[in-house]
PDB file of C-alpha atoms in Angstrom:
ATOM      1  CA  MET A   1      59.489   0.922  35.109  1.00 83.00           C
ATOM      2  CA  GLU A   2      57.772  -1.716  36.595  1.00 91.00           C
ATOM      3  CA  TYR A   3      56.411   1.778  39.117  1.00 85.00           C
ATOM      4  CA  ILE A   4      54.961   2.738  35.951  1.00 88.00           C
ATOM      5  CA  THR A   5      53.476  -0.236  34.927  1.00 91.00           C
ATOM      6  CA  ARG A   6      51.807  -0.486  38.102  1.00 90.00           C
ATOM      7  CA  ILE A   7      50.589   3.476  37.791  1.00 90.00           C
ATOM      8  CA  LYS A   8      48.838   2.772  34.096  1.00 94.00           C
ATOM      9  CA  ASP A   9      47.666  -0.797  35.849  1.00 94.00           C
ATOM     10  CA  GLU A  10      45.796   0.704  38.268  1.00 95.00           C
ATOM     11  CA  ARG A  11      44.518   3.681  36.625  1.00 96.00           C
ATOM     12  CA  SER A  12      42.748   1.527  33.872  1.00 97.00           C
ATOM     13  CA  ALA A  13      41.488  -0.857  36.750  1.00 98.00           C
ATOM     14  CA  TYR A  14      39.481   1.762  37.856  1.00 98.00           C
ATOM     15  CA  ALA A  15      38.070   3.442  35.299  1.00 98.00           C
ATOM     16  CA  GLN A  16      36.607   0.384  34.057  1.00 98.00           C
ATOM     17  CA  ILE A  17      35.248  -0.114  37.904  1.00 98.00           C
ATOM     18  CA  VAL A  18      34.445   3.562  37.317  1.00 98.00           C
ATOM     19  CA  ARG A  19      32.769   2.581  33.260  1.00 98.00           C
ATOM     20  CA  ASP A  20      30.648   0.139  35.018  1.00 98.00           C
ATOM     21  CA  ASN A  21      29.742   1.712  38.284  1.00 98.00           C
ATOM     22  CA  THR A  22      28.341   4.840  35.983  1.00 97.00           C
ATOM     23  CA  ASP A  23      26.510   2.473  33.580  1.00 97.00           C
ATOM     24  CA  TYR A  24      29.212   3.778  30.632  1.00 98.00           C
ATOM     25  CA  GLU A  25      28.158   2.114  27.527  1.00 97.00           C
ATOM     26  CA  TYR A  26      24.341   3.451  28.574  1.00 96.00           C
ATOM     27  CA  LEU A  27      25.391   7.057  29.073  1.00 97.00           C
ATOM     28  CA  ILE A  28      26.637   6.774  25.834  1.00 97.00           C
ATOM     29  CA  GLU A  29      24.149   5.655  24.230  1.00 97.00           C
ATOM     30  CA  GLN A  30      21.599   8.041  25.232  1.00 95.00           C
ATOM     31  CA  ASN A  31      23.823  10.982  25.353  1.00 95.00           C
ATOM     32  CA  PRO A  32      25.512   9.816  21.832  1.00 96.00           C
ATOM     33  CA  SER A  33      25.837  14.046  21.287  1.00 97.00           C
ATOM     34  CA  LYS A  34      27.925  14.095  24.672  1.00 97.00           C
ATOM     35  CA  ALA A  35      30.184  11.784  24.616  1.00 98.00           C
ATOM     36  CA  ASP A  36      32.995  13.659  25.323  1.00 98.00           C
ATOM     37  CA  THR A  37      32.603  15.326  27.864  1.00 97.00           C
ATOM     38  CA  ILE A  38      31.284  12.119  29.547  1.00 98.00           C
ATOM     39  CA  ASN A  39      34.679  10.927  28.557  1.00 98.00           C
ATOM     40  CA  GLU A  40      36.263  13.938  30.197  1.00 97.00           C
ATOM     41  CA  LEU A  41      34.024  13.091  33.894  1.00 98.00           C
ATOM     42  CA  ILE A  42      34.818  10.075  33.585  1.00 98.00           C
ATOM     43  CA  SER A  43      39.006  10.635  33.594  1.00 97.00           C
ATOM     44  CA  ILE A  44      38.380  13.588  35.856  1.00 98.00           C
ATOM     45  CA  MET A  45      36.904  10.953  38.528  1.00 98.00           C
ATOM     46  CA  VAL A  46      39.513   8.783  37.765  1.00 98.00           C
ATOM     47  CA  ASP A  47      42.677  11.878  37.924  1.00 97.00           C
ATOM     48  CA  ALA A  48      40.790  12.363  41.107  1.00 98.00           C
ATOM     49  CA  ILE A  49      40.696   8.593  42.025  1.00 98.00           C
ATOM     50  CA  CYS A  50      44.505   7.875  41.575  1.00 97.00           C
ATOM     51  CA  SER A  51      46.341  10.993  42.904  1.00 96.00           C
ATOM     52  CA  THR A  52      48.454  10.637  45.482  1.00 95.00           C
ATOM     53  CA  ARG A  53      47.854  13.791  46.424  1.00 97.00           C
ATOM     54  CA  PRO A  54      46.420  13.847  50.719  1.00 98.00           C
ATOM     55  CA  THR A  55      43.942  16.068  49.713  1.00 98.00           C
ATOM     56  CA  ILE A  56      41.388  16.879  46.787  1.00 98.00           C
ATOM     57  CA  ARG A  57      40.158  20.577  46.484  1.00 97.00           C
ATOM     58  CA  VAL A  58      36.537  20.243  46.542  1.00 97.00           C
ATOM     59  CA  ASN A  59      34.547  23.408  46.225  1.00 94.00           C
ATOM     60  CA  GLY A  60      37.095  25.563  48.135  1.00 94.00           C
ATOM     61  CA  GLU A  61      37.608  23.477  50.182  1.00 97.00           C
ATOM     62  CA  ASP A  62      41.014  20.352  51.274  1.00 98.00           C
ATOM     63  CA  VAL A  63      39.212  17.194  51.243  1.00 98.00           C
ATOM     64  CA  PRO A  64      40.156  14.084  52.099  1.00 98.00           C
ATOM     65  CA  HIS A  65      41.601  12.264  49.269  1.00 98.00           C
ATOM     66  CA  ASP A  66      39.845   8.931  51.027  1.00 98.00           C
ATOM     67  CA  VAL A  67      36.986  10.349  51.062  1.00 97.00           C
ATOM     68  CA  VAL A  68      36.823  11.601  47.625  1.00 98.00           C
ATOM     69  CA  LYS A  69      37.663   8.500  46.092  1.00 98.00           C
ATOM     70  CA  SER A  70      34.903   6.896  48.060  1.00 97.00           C
ATOM     71  CA  THR A  71      32.389   9.402  47.157  1.00 97.00           C
ATOM     72  CA  PHE A  72      33.190   8.905  43.436  1.00 98.00           C
ATOM     73  CA  LEU A  73      33.638   5.194  43.338  1.00 98.00           C
ATOM     74  CA  LYS A  74      29.166   5.603  44.127  1.00 97.00           C
ATOM     75  CA  LEU A  75      27.931   7.524  41.262  1.00 97.00           C
ATOM     76  CA  ASN A  76      26.239   6.088  38.991  1.00 96.00           C
ATOM     77  CA  SER A  77      24.537   7.042  36.063  1.00 96.00           C
ATOM     78  CA  SER A  78      21.785   9.558  37.182  1.00 93.00           C
ATOM     79  CA  HIS A  79      24.853  11.830  38.998  1.00 96.00           C
ATOM     80  CA  ILE A  80      26.346  11.496  35.789  1.00 97.00           C
ATOM     81  CA  GLU A  81      22.820  12.841  34.252  1.00 95.00           C
ATOM     82  CA  TYR A  82      22.597  15.394  36.680  1.00 93.00           C
ATOM     83  CA  VAL A  83      26.313  16.683  36.282  1.00 95.00           C
ATOM     84  CA  LEU A  84      25.556  16.859  32.606  1.00 96.00           C
ATOM     85  CA  GLU A  85      22.073  18.358  32.946  1.00 91.00           C
ATOM     86  CA  ALA A  86      24.022  20.864  35.544  1.00 90.00           C
ATOM     87  CA  MET A  87      27.203  22.015  32.643  1.00 92.00           C
ATOM     88  CA  ASP A  88      23.460  22.408  30.802  1.00 93.00           C
ATOM     89  CA  ASN A  89      21.903  25.153  32.501  1.00 88.00           C
ATOM     90  CA  ASN A  90      24.938  26.726  33.579  1.00 90.00           C
ATOM     91  CA  THR A  91      25.384  30.192  32.498  1.00 91.00           C
ATOM     92  CA  SER A  92      28.018  31.872  34.363  1.00 91.00           C
ATOM     93  CA  ASP A  93      31.781  32.020  32.946  1.00 92.00           C
ATOM     94  CA  VAL A  94      34.015  29.004  34.616  1.00 92.00           C
ATOM     95  CA  ARG A  95      37.032  29.907  35.343  1.00 93.00           C
ATOM     96  CA  ASN A  96      39.012  26.739  36.169  1.00 95.00           C
ATOM     97  CA  ILE A  97      36.795  24.395  34.503  1.00 94.00           C
ATOM     98  CA  ARG A  98      38.424  21.010  36.543  1.00 96.00           C
ATOM     99  CA  SER A  99      37.399  22.520  39.438  1.00 96.00           C
ATOM    100  CA  TYR A 100      33.545  23.051  39.324  1.00 95.00           C
ATOM    101  CA  LEU A 101      33.327  19.042  37.111  1.00 97.00           C
ATOM    102  CA  ILE A 102      34.947  17.829  40.169  1.00 97.00           C
ATOM    103  CA  THR A 103      32.737  20.280  42.525  1.00 96.00           C
ATOM    104  CA  ALA A 104      29.854  19.514  40.909  1.00 96.00           C
ATOM    105  CA  LEU A 105      30.509  15.264  40.696  1.00 97.00           C
ATOM    106  CA  TYR A 106      30.928  15.371  44.603  1.00 97.00           C
ATOM    107  CA  ASN A 107      28.127  17.206  45.081  1.00 94.00           C
ATOM    108  CA  SER A 108      26.108  16.120  43.146  1.00 94.00           C
ATOM    109  CA  ARG A 109      26.061  12.344  45.202  1.00 91.00           C
ATOM    110  CA  LEU A 110      24.783  14.670  48.398  1.00 86.00           C
ATOM    111  CA  THR A 111      22.117  17.529  46.358  1.00 82.00           C
ATOM    112  CA  LEU A 112      20.838  14.766  43.334  1.00 67.00           C
ATOM    113  CA  ASN A 113      17.416  13.585  45.421  1.00 65.00           C
ATOM    114  CA  SER A 114      16.702  17.012  46.595  1.00 67.00           C
ATOM    115  CA  TYR A 115      17.587  18.511  42.939  1.00 64.00           C
ATOM    116  CA  TRP A 116      15.022  16.302  41.368  1.00 59.00           C
ATOM    117  CA  GLN A 117      12.012  16.940  44.855  1.00 66.00           C
ATOM    118  CA  SER A 118      12.163  20.567  43.176  1.00 66.00           C
ATOM    119  CA  ARG A 119      12.479  19.800  39.280  1.00 63.00           C
ATOM    120  CA  VAL A 120       9.116  17.499  39.793  1.00 60.00           C
ATOM    121  CA  ASN A 121       7.146  20.432  42.055  1.00 62.00           C
ATOM    122  CA  HIS A 122       8.370  22.453  39.565  1.00 58.00           C
ATOM    123  CA  ASP A 123       7.033  21.164  37.126  1.00 66.00           C
ATOM    124  CA  MET A 124       3.815  20.050  39.351  1.00 69.00           C
ATOM    125  CA  LYS A 125       2.584  23.079  40.580  1.00 68.00           C
ATOM    126  CA  GLU A 126      -0.096  24.528  37.966  1.00 66.00           C
ATOM    127  CA  TYR A 127      -1.161  21.015  37.747  1.00 64.00           C
ATOM    128  CA  TRP A 128      -1.873  20.998  42.188  1.00 62.00           C
ATOM    129  CA  GLN A 129      -2.736  24.689  41.425  1.00 63.00           C
ATOM    130  CA  GLU A 130      -5.418  23.249  39.136  1.00 60.00           C
ATOM    131  CA  GLY A 131      -6.715  20.467  41.587  1.00 54.00           C
TER     132      GLY A 131
END
C-alpha cells in the first residue's frame, strides 16, 4: 500500500510540475474549447515522465526514458499550443493517437521555432513581393 501511495504522490507532483511549466491555467483560459485535449496532453506527458520502462517509443524509435522525461519537463505553453495547432491542421488518419501525440510533444521542442518562422515567411510573402 505504501508503494501505491508513493507512486500516486509522484504522479501528482509531476502533474503539478507539468501544469506549472505549461501555464496550464493560461492554456485553458485561452483555449476553453480544447480543455479536454489539453488535459489529455498533460496526462500523456505525466504518463511518459512517470513510466518505469527504460525507453519510450517516439517517432518509431526507442528513446531513453530519461531523454523523454527531460524533454517533457522543458515544454511550455508555446509547445502545447503548437501541438494543438498541428492537430487542428492534421488531415491524415492517425491510427495510434497516443503515439502520435507523444511524438508531436517530443518533437515540438525541436521544431517550434522553425514552424513559426515558416508561418511568418508564408504570411509575409505577399508583403515582401509588394515592397
